[in-house]
Amino acid sequence: MLQTYEANEWDNHFPDSTQKQAISALEEGQILYFPQLDFSLLAEEQQFLSPDYVDTKAKHVSYLSNHGKLWGVRHLTDQQHIQLQSMLERFARSSYRLIQNMLTPYTAHLIMGRTSFRPVEVAHRKTSYRKDDTRLHVDAFPSAPNQGMRILRVFSNINPHGKDRIWRIGESFEKVAEQFIPKINAPKLGTRALLRFLRITKSYRTLYDHYMLRMHHAMKADNRYQQQASQREVRFPSGSTWVVQTDHVSHASMQGQYALEQTFYLPVKAMFREELAPLSVLERMLQMKLS
Ligand code: SIN
Ligand code: FE
């Protein structure tokens, strides 16, 4: 479930054999775990270790490195805005370097997604069931269809009080899909074009996105499944980093405060074993093209 690496620097170079093994593990649904890879904050960034700077309507602070845009914030002076933005930019660049050094063959295909800062205690967050990440799920975003691309995420626990970030990891993607996909109806004619026309979705919601989103909702809605699915608790200590494809790995975030996260998108064609992609699994199961 976890593949552990002793690196303690974001610029650490990994030999080809380690990289090959890491890519296989990741594509099979394992988590690459770096217990010693700490993201340290600068003195002036320590002030942001508080949930007060997150807009109450947002789950966390978000940042788009390519656009230099920060949102989901409140109560920040102009100077603090610049400082927080630069902290997220530094994490975005560190994560990119880690992927570049560890998963070099992916680099040419990698698309940079959002960076997030998560200073709100996970266990205390009140949300609708669909937004409730304490329920097991695979990631699928309602307004941002990824059209089959892989979701690759780097997380770092930066809790200053030494508190773990506690996840549950569920069963394999194939097992999840076997249980939920047969119960999901095909989309109604015209709905996805309308969503795009109204700009509710940022790009066209493909058939793949439809099935992934419905599966995400169905998993979270099923209380019995949440309790009875085979699962394991995993604790990520403060000062550790982990890399995971959250479209493939069933996960739930149970407890923890103060994490940084970087999302990347990876086209399926960049994978060593394309047949392991959720897109390929669902196409085999439904016997049709979904992209
Ligand atoms: C999630 O992707 O479900 C949330 C992960 C986390 O914030 O620990
Ligand atoms: Fe998630």
CSV table of N, CA, C and O in Angstrom, one decimal, residues 156-269:
chain,number,residue,atom,x,y,z
A,156,SER,N,1.8,17.3,1.7
A,156,SER,CA,2.8,17.4,2.7
A,156,SER,C,2.0,17.8,4.0
A,156,SER,O,1.3,18.7,4.0
A,157,ASN,N,2.3,17.1,5.1
A,157,ASN,CA,1.7,17.4,6.4
A,157,ASN,C,2.7,18.4,7.1
A,157,ASN,O,3.8,18.1,7.4
A,158,ILE,N,2.2,19.7,7.2
A,158,ILE,CA,3.1,20.7,7.9
A,158,ILE,C,2.6,21.1,9.2
A,158,ILE,O,2.8,22.2,9.7
A,159,ASN,N,1.9,20.2,9.9
A,159,ASN,CA,1.3,20.5,11.2
A,159,ASN,C,2.4,20.8,12.2
A,159,ASN,O,3.4,20.1,12.4
A,160,PRO,N,2.3,22.0,12.8
A,160,PRO,CA,3.4,22.5,13.7
A,160,PRO,C,3.3,21.8,15.1
A,160,PRO,O,4.3,22.0,15.9
A,161,HIS,N,2.2,21.1,15.4
A,161,HIS,CA,2.1,20.5,16.8
A,161,HIS,C,2.4,19.0,16.7
A,161,HIS,O,2.0,18.3,17.6
A,162,GLY,N,3.0,18.5,15.6
A,162,GLY,CA,3.3,17.1,15.5
A,162,GLY,C,2.1,16.2,15.3
A,162,GLY,O,2.2,15.0,15.6
A,163,LYS,N,1.0,16.7,14.8
A,163,LYS,CA,-0.2,15.9,14.7
A,163,LYS,C,-0.2,15.2,13.3
A,163,LYS,O,0.0,15.8,12.3
A,164,ASP,N,-0.5,13.9,13.3
A,164,ASP,CA,-0.6,13.1,12.1
A,164,ASP,C,-1.8,13.6,11.2
A,164,ASP,O,-2.8,14.1,11.7
A,165,ARG,N,-1.7,13.3,9.9
A,165,ARG,CA,-2.9,13.4,9.0
A,165,ARG,C,-3.4,12.0,8.8
A,165,ARG,O,-2.6,11.1,8.4
A,166,ILE,N,-4.6,11.7,9.2
A,166,ILE,CA,-5.0,10.3,9.2
A,166,ILE,C,-6.0,10.0,8.0
A,166,ILE,O,-7.0,10.7,7.9
A,167,TRP,N,-5.7,9.1,7.2
A,167,TRP,CA,-6.5,8.7,6.1
A,167,TRP,C,-7.0,7.3,6.3
A,167,TRP,O,-6.5,6.5,7.1
A,168,ARG,N,-8.1,7.0,5.6
A,168,ARG,CA,-8.4,5.6,5.3
A,168,ARG,C,-8.2,5.3,3.9
A,168,ARG,O,-8.5,6.1,3.0
A,169,ILE,N,-7.7,4.1,3.6
A,169,ILE,CA,-7.5,3.7,2.2
A,169,ILE,C,-8.4,2.5,2.0
A,169,ILE,O,-8.3,1.5,2.7
A,170,GLY,N,-9.2,2.6,0.9
A,170,GLY,CA,-10.1,1.5,0.6
A,170,GLY,C,-9.6,0.4,-0.3
A,170,GLY,O,-8.4,0.3,-0.5
A,171,GLU,N,-10.5,-0.3,-0.9
A,171,GLU,CA,-10.1,-1.4,-1.8
A,171,GLU,C,-9.7,-0.9,-3.2
A,171,GLU,O,-9.8,0.3,-3.5
A,172,SER,N,-9.3,-1.8,-4.0
A,172,SER,CA,-8.7,-1.4,-5.4
A,172,SER,C,-9.8,-0.8,-6.2
A,172,SER,O,-11.0,-1.0,-6.1
A,173,PHE,N,-9.3,0.0,-7.2
A,173,PHE,CA,-10.2,0.6,-8.2
A,173,PHE,C,-11.2,-0.3,-8.8
A,173,PHE,O,-12.4,-0.1,-9.0
A,174,GLU,N,-10.6,-1.5,-9.3
A,174,GLU,CA,-11.4,-2.5,-10.0
A,174,GLU,C,-12.6,-2.9,-9.1
A,174,GLU,O,-13.7,-3.1,-9.5
A,175,LYS,N,-12.3,-3.2,-7.8
A,175,LYS,CA,-13.3,-3.7,-6.9
A,175,LYS,C,-14.4,-2.6,-6.6
A,175,LYS,O,-15.6,-2.9,-6.6
A,176,VAL,N,-13.9,-1.4,-6.5
A,176,VAL,CA,-14.9,-0.2,-6.3
A,176,VAL,C,-15.8,-0.2,-7.5
A,176,VAL,O,-17.0,-0.1,-7.4
A,177,ALA,N,-15.2,-0.2,-8.7
A,177,ALA,CA,-15.9,0.0,-10.0
A,177,ALA,C,-16.9,-1.2,-10.2
A,177,ALA,O,-18.0,-0.9,-10.6
A,178,GLU,N,-16.5,-2.4,-9.9
A,178,GLU,CA,-17.4,-3.5,-10.0
A,178,GLU,C,-18.6,-3.4,-9.2
A,178,GLU,O,-19.7,-3.8,-9.6
A,179,GLN,N,-18.5,-2.7,-8.1
A,179,GLN,CA,-19.7,-2.6,-7.2
A,179,GLN,C,-20.6,-1.4,-7.6
A,179,GLN,O,-21.8,-1.5,-7.4
A,180,PHE,N,-20.0,-0.3,-8.1
A,180,PHE,CA,-20.8,0.9,-8.3
A,180,PHE,C,-21.2,1.1,-9.8
A,180,PHE,O,-22.3,1.6,-10.1
A,181,ILE,N,-20.3,0.8,-10.7
A,181,ILE,CA,-20.6,1.1,-12.1
A,181,ILE,C,-21.9,0.5,-12.7
A,181,ILE,O,-22.7,1.2,-13.3
A,182,PRO,N,-22.1,-0.8,-12.4
A,182,PRO,CA,-23.4,-1.4,-13.0
A,182,PRO,C,-24.7,-0.7,-12.6
A,182,PRO,O,-25.6,-0.8,-13.3
A,183,LYS,N,-24.6,0.1,-11.4
A,183,LYS,CA,-25.9,0.7,-11.0
A,183,LYS,C,-26.0,2.2,-11.5
A,183,LYS,O,-27.0,2.8,-11.2
A,184,ILE,N,-25.0,2.6,-12.3
A,184,ILE,CA,-25.1,4.0,-12.7
A,184,ILE,C,-25.7,4.1,-14.1
A,184,ILE,O,-25.3,3.4,-15.1
A,185,ASN,N,-26.7,5.0,-14.3
A,185,ASN,CA,-27.3,5.2,-15.6
A,185,ASN,C,-26.5,6.0,-16.5
A,185,ASN,O,-25.7,6.8,-16.1
A,186,ALA,N,-26.7,5.8,-17.8
A,186,ALA,CA,-26.0,6.6,-18.8
A,186,ALA,C,-26.6,8.0,-18.7
A,186,ALA,O,-27.7,8.2,-18.2
A,187,PRO,N,-25.8,9.0,-19.1
A,187,PRO,CA,-26.3,10.4,-19.0
A,187,PRO,C,-27.5,10.7,-19.9
A,187,PRO,O,-27.6,10.1,-20.9
A,188,LYS,N,-28.3,11.6,-19.4
A,188,LYS,CA,-29.5,12.0,-20.3
A,188,LYS,C,-29.0,12.8,-21.5
A,188,LYS,O,-28.0,13.6,-21.3
A,189,LEU,N,-29.6,12.7,-22.6
A,189,LEU,CA,-29.2,13.3,-23.8
A,189,LEU,C,-29.2,14.9,-23.6
A,189,LEU,O,-30.2,15.4,-23.1
A,190,GLY,N,-28.1,15.5,-24.1
A,190,GLY,CA,-28.0,16.9,-24.1
A,190,GLY,C,-27.6,17.6,-22.8
A,190,GLY,O,-27.2,18.7,-22.8
A,191,THR,N,-27.6,16.8,-21.6
A,191,THR,CA,-27.3,17.5,-20.3
A,191,THR,C,-25.9,18.0,-20.3
A,191,THR,O,-25.6,19.1,-19.9
A,192,ARG,N,-24.9,17.2,-20.8
A,192,ARG,CA,-23.5,17.5,-20.7
A,192,ARG,C,-23.2,18.7,-21.6
A,192,ARG,O,-22.4,19.6,-21.2
A,193,ALA,N,-23.9,18.8,-22.8
A,193,ALA,CA,-23.7,20.0,-23.6
A,193,ALA,C,-24.2,21.3,-23.0
A,193,ALA,O,-23.6,22.3,-23.0
A,194,LEU,N,-25.3,21.1,-22.3
A,194,LEU,CA,-26.0,22.2,-21.6
A,194,LEU,C,-25.1,22.7,-20.4
A,194,LEU,O,-24.8,23.9,-20.3
A,195,LEU,N,-24.5,21.8,-19.7
A,195,LEU,CA,-23.6,22.2,-18.6
A,195,LEU,C,-22.4,23.0,-19.1
A,195,LEU,O,-22.0,23.9,-18.5
A,196,ARG,N,-21.9,22.6,-20.3
A,196,ARG,CA,-20.8,23.3,-20.9
A,196,ARG,C,-21.2,24.6,-21.4
A,196,ARG,O,-20.6,25.7,-21.2
A,197,PHE,N,-22.4,24.7,-22.0
A,197,PHE,CA,-22.9,25.9,-22.6
A,197,PHE,C,-23.1,27.0,-21.5
A,197,PHE,O,-22.8,28.1,-21.6
A,198,LEU,N,-23.7,26.5,-20.3
A,198,LEU,CA,-23.9,27.4,-19.2
A,198,LEU,C,-22.6,27.7,-18.4
A,198,LEU,O,-22.6,28.4,-17.4
A,199,ARG,N,-21.5,27.1,-18.8
A,199,ARG,CA,-20.2,27.2,-18.2
A,199,ARG,C,-20.2,26.7,-16.7
A,199,ARG,O,-19.5,27.2,-15.9
A,200,ILE,N,-21.1,25.7,-16.5
A,200,ILE,CA,-21.1,25.1,-15.2
A,200,ILE,C,-19.9,24.2,-15.1
A,200,ILE,O,-19.3,24.0,-14.1
A,201,THR,N,-19.6,23.6,-16.2
A,201,THR,CA,-18.3,22.8,-16.3
A,201,THR,C,-17.3,23.6,-17.1
A,201,THR,O,-17.7,24.3,-18.1
A,202,LYS,N,-16.0,23.5,-16.7
A,202,LYS,CA,-15.0,24.3,-17.4
A,202,LYS,C,-14.6,23.7,-18.7
A,202,LYS,O,-13.9,24.3,-19.5
A,203,SER,N,-14.9,22.4,-18.9
A,203,SER,CA,-14.7,21.8,-20.2
A,203,SER,C,-15.8,20.8,-20.4
A,203,SER,O,-16.6,20.6,-19.5
A,204,TYR,N,-15.9,20.1,-21.5
A,204,TYR,CA,-17.0,19.1,-21.7
A,204,TYR,C,-16.9,17.9,-20.8
A,204,TYR,O,-15.8,17.3,-20.7
A,205,ARG,N,-18.0,17.6,-20.1
A,205,ARG,CA,-18.0,16.4,-19.3
A,205,ARG,C,-18.2,15.2,-20.2
A,205,ARG,O,-19.3,14.9,-20.7
A,206,THR,N,-17.1,14.4,-20.4
A,206,THR,CA,-17.2,13.3,-21.2
A,206,THR,C,-17.9,12.1,-20.5
A,206,THR,O,-18.2,12.2,-19.3
A,207,LEU,N,-18.1,11.0,-21.2
A,207,LEU,CA,-18.8,9.9,-20.6
A,207,LEU,C,-18.0,9.4,-19.4
A,207,LEU,O,-18.5,9.0,-18.4
A,208,TYR,N,-16.6,9.4,-19.6
A,208,TYR,CA,-15.7,9.0,-18.5
A,208,TYR,C,-16.0,9.9,-17.2
A,208,TYR,O,-16.2,9.4,-16.1
A,209,ASP,N,-16.1,11.2,-17.4
A,209,ASP,CA,-16.3,12.1,-16.3
A,209,ASP,C,-17.7,11.8,-15.6
A,209,ASP,O,-17.8,11.9,-14.4
A,210,HIS,N,-18.7,11.5,-16.5
A,210,HIS,CA,-20.0,11.2,-16.0
A,210,HIS,C,-19.9,10.0,-15.0
A,210,HIS,O,-20.4,10.1,-13.9
A,211,TYR,N,-19.3,8.9,-15.5
A,211,TYR,CA,-19.3,7.7,-14.6
A,211,TYR,C,-18.4,7.9,-13.4
A,211,TYR,O,-18.8,7.4,-12.3
A,212,MET,N,-17.3,8.6,-13.5
A,212,MET,CA,-16.4,8.9,-12.4
A,212,MET,C,-17.2,9.7,-11.3
A,212,MET,O,-17.1,9.4,-10.1
A,213,LEU,N,-17.8,10.8,-11.8
A,213,LEU,CA,-18.5,11.6,-10.8
A,213,LEU,C,-19.7,10.9,-10.1
A,213,LEU,O,-19.9,11.0,-8.9
A,214,ARG,N,-20.4,10.1,-10.9
A,214,ARG,CA,-21.5,9.4,-10.3
A,214,ARG,C,-21.0,8.3,-9.3
A,214,ARG,O,-21.6,8.1,-8.2
A,215,MET,N,-19.9,7.7,-9.6
A,215,MET,CA,-19.3,6.8,-8.7
A,215,MET,C,-18.8,7.4,-7.4
A,215,MET,O,-19.0,6.9,-6.3
A,216,HIS,N,-18.2,8.6,-7.6
A,216,HIS,CA,-17.8,9.4,-6.4
A,216,HIS,C,-19.0,9.7,-5.5
A,216,HIS,O,-18.9,9.5,-4.3
A,217,HIS,N,-20.1,10.1,-6.1
A,217,HIS,CA,-21.3,10.4,-5.3
A,217,HIS,C,-21.8,9.2,-4.6
A,217,HIS,O,-22.2,9.2,-3.5
A,218,ALA,N,-21.9,8.1,-5.4
A,218,ALA,CA,-22.5,6.9,-4.9
A,218,ALA,C,-21.7,6.3,-3.8
A,218,ALA,O,-22.3,5.8,-2.8
A,219,MET,N,-20.4,6.3,-3.9
A,219,MET,CA,-19.6,5.8,-2.8
A,219,MET,C,-19.8,6.6,-1.5
A,219,MET,O,-20.1,6.0,-0.4
A,220,LYS,N,-19.8,7.9,-1.6
A,220,LYS,CA,-20.0,8.8,-0.4
A,220,LYS,C,-21.4,8.6,0.2
A,220,LYS,O,-21.6,8.8,1.4
A,221,ALA,N,-22.4,8.4,-0.7
A,221,ALA,CA,-23.8,8.3,-0.2
A,221,ALA,C,-24.1,7.0,0.5
A,221,ALA,O,-25.1,6.9,1.3
A,222,ASP,N,-23.2,6.0,0.3
A,222,ASP,CA,-23.5,4.6,0.8
A,222,ASP,C,-22.9,4.4,2.2
A,222,ASP,O,-21.7,4.0,2.3
A,223,ASN,N,-23.7,4.6,3.3
A,223,ASN,CA,-23.2,4.4,4.6
A,223,ASN,C,-22.7,3.0,4.9
A,223,ASN,O,-21.7,2.8,5.6
A,224,ARG,N,-23.4,2.1,4.4
A,224,ARG,CA,-23.0,0.7,4.6
A,224,ARG,C,-21.7,0.4,4.0
A,224,ARG,O,-20.8,-0.2,4.6
A,225,TYR,N,-21.5,0.9,2.8
A,225,TYR,CA,-20.3,0.7,2.1
A,225,TYR,C,-19.1,1.3,2.9
A,225,TYR,O,-18.0,0.7,3.0
A,226,GLN,N,-19.4,2.5,3.4
A,226,GLN,CA,-18.3,3.3,4.1
A,226,GLN,C,-17.8,2.5,5.3
A,226,GLN,O,-16.6,2.5,5.6
A,227,GLN,N,-18.7,1.7,5.9
A,227,GLN,CA,-18.3,1.0,7.1
A,227,GLN,C,-17.7,-0.4,6.7
A,227,GLN,O,-16.8,-0.9,7.4
A,228,GLN,N,-18.3,-1.0,5.7
A,228,GLN,CA,-18.0,-2.4,5.5
A,228,GLN,C,-17.0,-2.7,4.4
A,228,GLN,O,-16.4,-3.8,4.4
A,229,ALA,N,-16.7,-1.7,3.6
A,229,ALA,CA,-15.7,-1.9,2.5
A,229,ALA,C,-14.4,-2.3,3.2
A,229,ALA,O,-14.0,-1.7,4.3
A,230,SER,N,-13.6,-3.1,2.6
A,230,SER,CA,-12.3,-3.4,3.2
A,230,SER,C,-11.4,-2.2,3.1
A,230,SER,O,-11.4,-1.5,2.1
A,231,GLN,N,-10.8,-1.8,4.2
A,231,GLN,CA,-10.1,-0.6,4.3
A,231,GLN,C,-9.0,-0.6,5.4
A,231,GLN,O,-9.0,-1.5,6.3
A,232,ARG,N,-8.1,0.3,5.4
A,232,ARG,CA,-7.0,0.4,6.3
A,232,ARG,C,-6.7,1.8,6.7
A,232,ARG,O,-6.8,2.7,5.9
A,233,GLU,N,-6.4,2.1,8.0
A,233,GLU,CA,-6.0,3.4,8.4
A,233,GLU,C,-4.5,3.6,8.1
A,233,GLU,O,-3.7,2.8,8.3
A,234,VAL,N,-4.2,4.8,7.5
A,234,VAL,CA,-2.8,5.2,7.3
A,234,VAL,C,-2.6,6.5,7.9
A,234,VAL,O,-3.4,7.5,7.8
A,235,ARG,N,-1.5,6.6,8.7
A,235,ARG,CA,-1.2,7.9,9.4
A,235,ARG,C,0.1,8.5,8.7
A,235,ARG,O,1.1,7.9,8.6
A,236,PHE,N,-0.1,9.8,8.3
A,236,PHE,CA,1.0,10.5,7.7
A,236,PHE,C,1.5,11.5,8.8
A,236,PHE,O,0.8,12.5,9.0
A,237,PRO,N,2.7,11.3,9.4
A,237,PRO,CA,3.1,12.2,10.4
A,237,PRO,C,3.5,13.6,9.9
A,237,PRO,O,3.7,13.8,8.7
A,238,SER,N,3.5,14.5,10.8
A,238,SER,CA,3.9,15.8,10.5
A,238,SER,C,5.3,15.8,10.0
A,238,SER,O,6.2,15.0,10.5
A,239,GLY,N,5.6,16.5,8.9
A,239,GLY,CA,7.0,16.5,8.3
A,239,GLY,C,7.1,15.4,7.2
A,239,GLY,O,8.2,15.2,6.7
A,240,SER,N,6.0,14.7,6.9
A,240,SER,CA,6.1,13.7,5.8
A,240,SER,C,5.4,14.2,4.6
A,240,SER,O,4.5,15.1,4.6
A,241,THR,N,5.7,13.6,3.5
A,241,THR,CA,5.1,13.9,2.1
A,241,THR,C,4.7,12.6,1.5
A,241,THR,O,5.3,11.6,1.7
A,242,TRP,N,3.6,12.6,0.7
A,242,TRP,CA,3.2,11.4,0.0
A,242,TRP,C,2.6,11.8,-1.4
A,242,TRP,O,2.1,12.9,-1.6
A,243,VAL,N,2.8,10.9,-2.3
A,243,VAL,CA,2.3,11.1,-3.7
A,243,VAL,C,1.3,10.0,-4.1
A,243,VAL,O,1.6,8.8,-3.9
A,244,VAL,N,0.2,10.4,-4.6
A,244,VAL,CA,-0.9,9.4,-4.8
A,244,VAL,C,-1.8,9.8,-6.0
A,244,VAL,O,-2.0,11.0,-6.2
A,245,GLN,N,-2.2,8.8,-6.8
A,245,GLN,CA,-3.2,9.1,-7.8
A,245,GLN,C,-4.6,8.9,-7.3
A,245,GLN,O,-5.1,7.8,-7.1
A,246,THR,N,-5.2,10.0,-6.9
A,246,THR,CA,-6.4,10.0,-6.2
A,246,THR,C,-7.7,9.7,-7.0
A,246,THR,O,-8.8,9.5,-6.5
A,247,ASP,N,-7.5,9.6,-8.3
A,247,ASP,CA,-8.6,9.1,-9.2
A,247,ASP,C,-8.7,7.6,-9.2
A,247,ASP,O,-9.7,7.0,-9.6
A,248,HIS,N,-7.7,6.9,-8.6
A,248,HIS,CA,-7.5,5.5,-8.7
A,248,HIS,C,-7.6,4.9,-7.3
A,248,HIS,O,-8.1,3.7,-7.1
A,249,VAL,N,-7.1,5.6,-6.3
A,249,VAL,CA,-7.0,5.1,-4.9
A,249,VAL,C,-8.2,5.6,-4.1
A,249,VAL,O,-8.3,6.8,-3.9
A,250,SER,N,-8.9,4.6,-3.6
A,250,SER,CA,-10.1,5.0,-2.8
A,250,SER,C,-9.5,5.5,-1.4
A,250,SER,O,-8.7,4.8,-0.8
A,251,HIS,N,-9.9,6.7,-1.1
A,251,HIS,CA,-9.3,7.4,0.1
A,251,HIS,C,-10.3,8.2,0.9
A,251,HIS,O,-11.4,8.6,0.3
A,252,ALA,N,-10.1,8.4,2.2
A,252,ALA,CA,-10.9,9.3,3.0
A,252,ALA,C,-9.9,10.0,4.0
A,252,ALA,O,-9.0,9.3,4.5
A,253,SER,N,-10.1,11.3,4.2
A,253,SER,CA,-9.2,12.0,5.1
A,253,SER,C,-10.0,12.2,6.4
A,253,SER,O,-11.0,12.9,6.4
A,254,MET,N,-9.5,11.6,7.5
A,254,MET,CA,-10.3,11.5,8.7
A,254,MET,C,-9.9,12.6,9.7
A,254,MET,O,-10.8,13.0,10.5
A,255,GLN,N,-8.7,12.9,9.8
A,255,GLN,CA,-8.2,13.8,10.8
A,255,GLN,C,-6.9,14.5,10.4
A,255,GLN,O,-6.1,13.9,9.7
A,256,GLY,N,-6.7,15.7,10.9
A,256,GLY,CA,-5.5,16.4,10.5
A,256,GLY,C,-5.7,17.9,10.2
A,256,GLY,O,-6.8,18.2,9.8
A,257,GLN,N,-4.7,18.6,10.4
A,257,GLN,CA,-4.8,20.1,10.2
A,257,GLN,C,-3.5,20.6,9.7
A,257,GLN,O,-2.4,20.1,10.2
A,258,TYR,N,-3.5,21.4,8.7
A,258,TYR,CA,-2.3,22.0,8.1
A,258,TYR,C,-1.6,21.0,7.1
A,258,TYR,O,-0.8,20.3,7.5
A,259,ALA,N,-2.1,21.1,5.9
A,259,ALA,CA,-1.4,20.3,4.8
A,259,ALA,C,-1.3,21.2,3.6
A,259,ALA,O,-2.0,22.2,3.4
A,260,LEU,N,-0.3,20.9,2.8
A,260,LEU,CA,-0.1,21.5,1.5
A,260,LEU,C,-0.4,20.4,0.4
A,260,LEU,O,0.0,19.3,0.7
A,261,GLU,N,-0.9,20.8,-0.7
A,261,GLU,CA,-1.2,19.8,-1.7
A,261,GLU,C,-1.0,20.4,-3.1
A,261,GLU,O,-1.4,21.6,-3.3
A,262,GLN,N,-0.4,19.6,-4.0
A,262,GLN,CA,-0.3,20.1,-5.4
A,262,GLN,C,-0.9,19.0,-6.3
A,262,GLN,O,-0.6,17.8,-6.2
A,263,THR,N,-1.8,19.5,-7.2
A,263,THR,CA,-2.4,18.6,-8.2
A,263,THR,C,-1.7,18.7,-9.5
A,263,THR,O,-1.5,19.8,-10.0
A,264,PHE,N,-1.5,17.5,-10.1
A,264,PHE,CA,-1.0,17.5,-11.5
A,264,PHE,C,-2.0,16.6,-12.3
A,264,PHE,O,-2.6,15.7,-11.7
A,265,TYR,N,-2.1,16.9,-13.6
A,265,TYR,CA,-2.8,16.0,-14.5
A,265,TYR,C,-1.9,15.3,-15.4
A,265,TYR,O,-0.9,16.0,-15.9
A,266,LEU,N,-2.1,14.1,-15.7
A,266,LEU,CA,-1.2,13.3,-16.6
A,266,LEU,C,-2.1,12.6,-17.6
A,266,LEU,O,-2.9,11.8,-17.3
A,267,PRO,N,-1.8,12.8,-18.9
A,267,PRO,CA,-2.6,12.1,-20.0
A,267,PRO,C,-2.3,10.6,-19.8
A,267,PRO,O,-1.1,10.2,-19.5
A,268,VAL,N,-3.3,9.8,-20.1
A,268,VAL,CA,-3.1,8.3,-20.0
A,268,VAL,C,-2.0,7.8,-20.9
A,268,VAL,O,-1.2,6.9,-20.5
A,269,LYS,N,-1.8,8.4,-22.0
A,269,LYS,CA,-0.7,7.9,-22.9
A,269,LYS,C,0.7,8.1,-22.3
A,269,LYS,O,1.6,7.4,-22.8
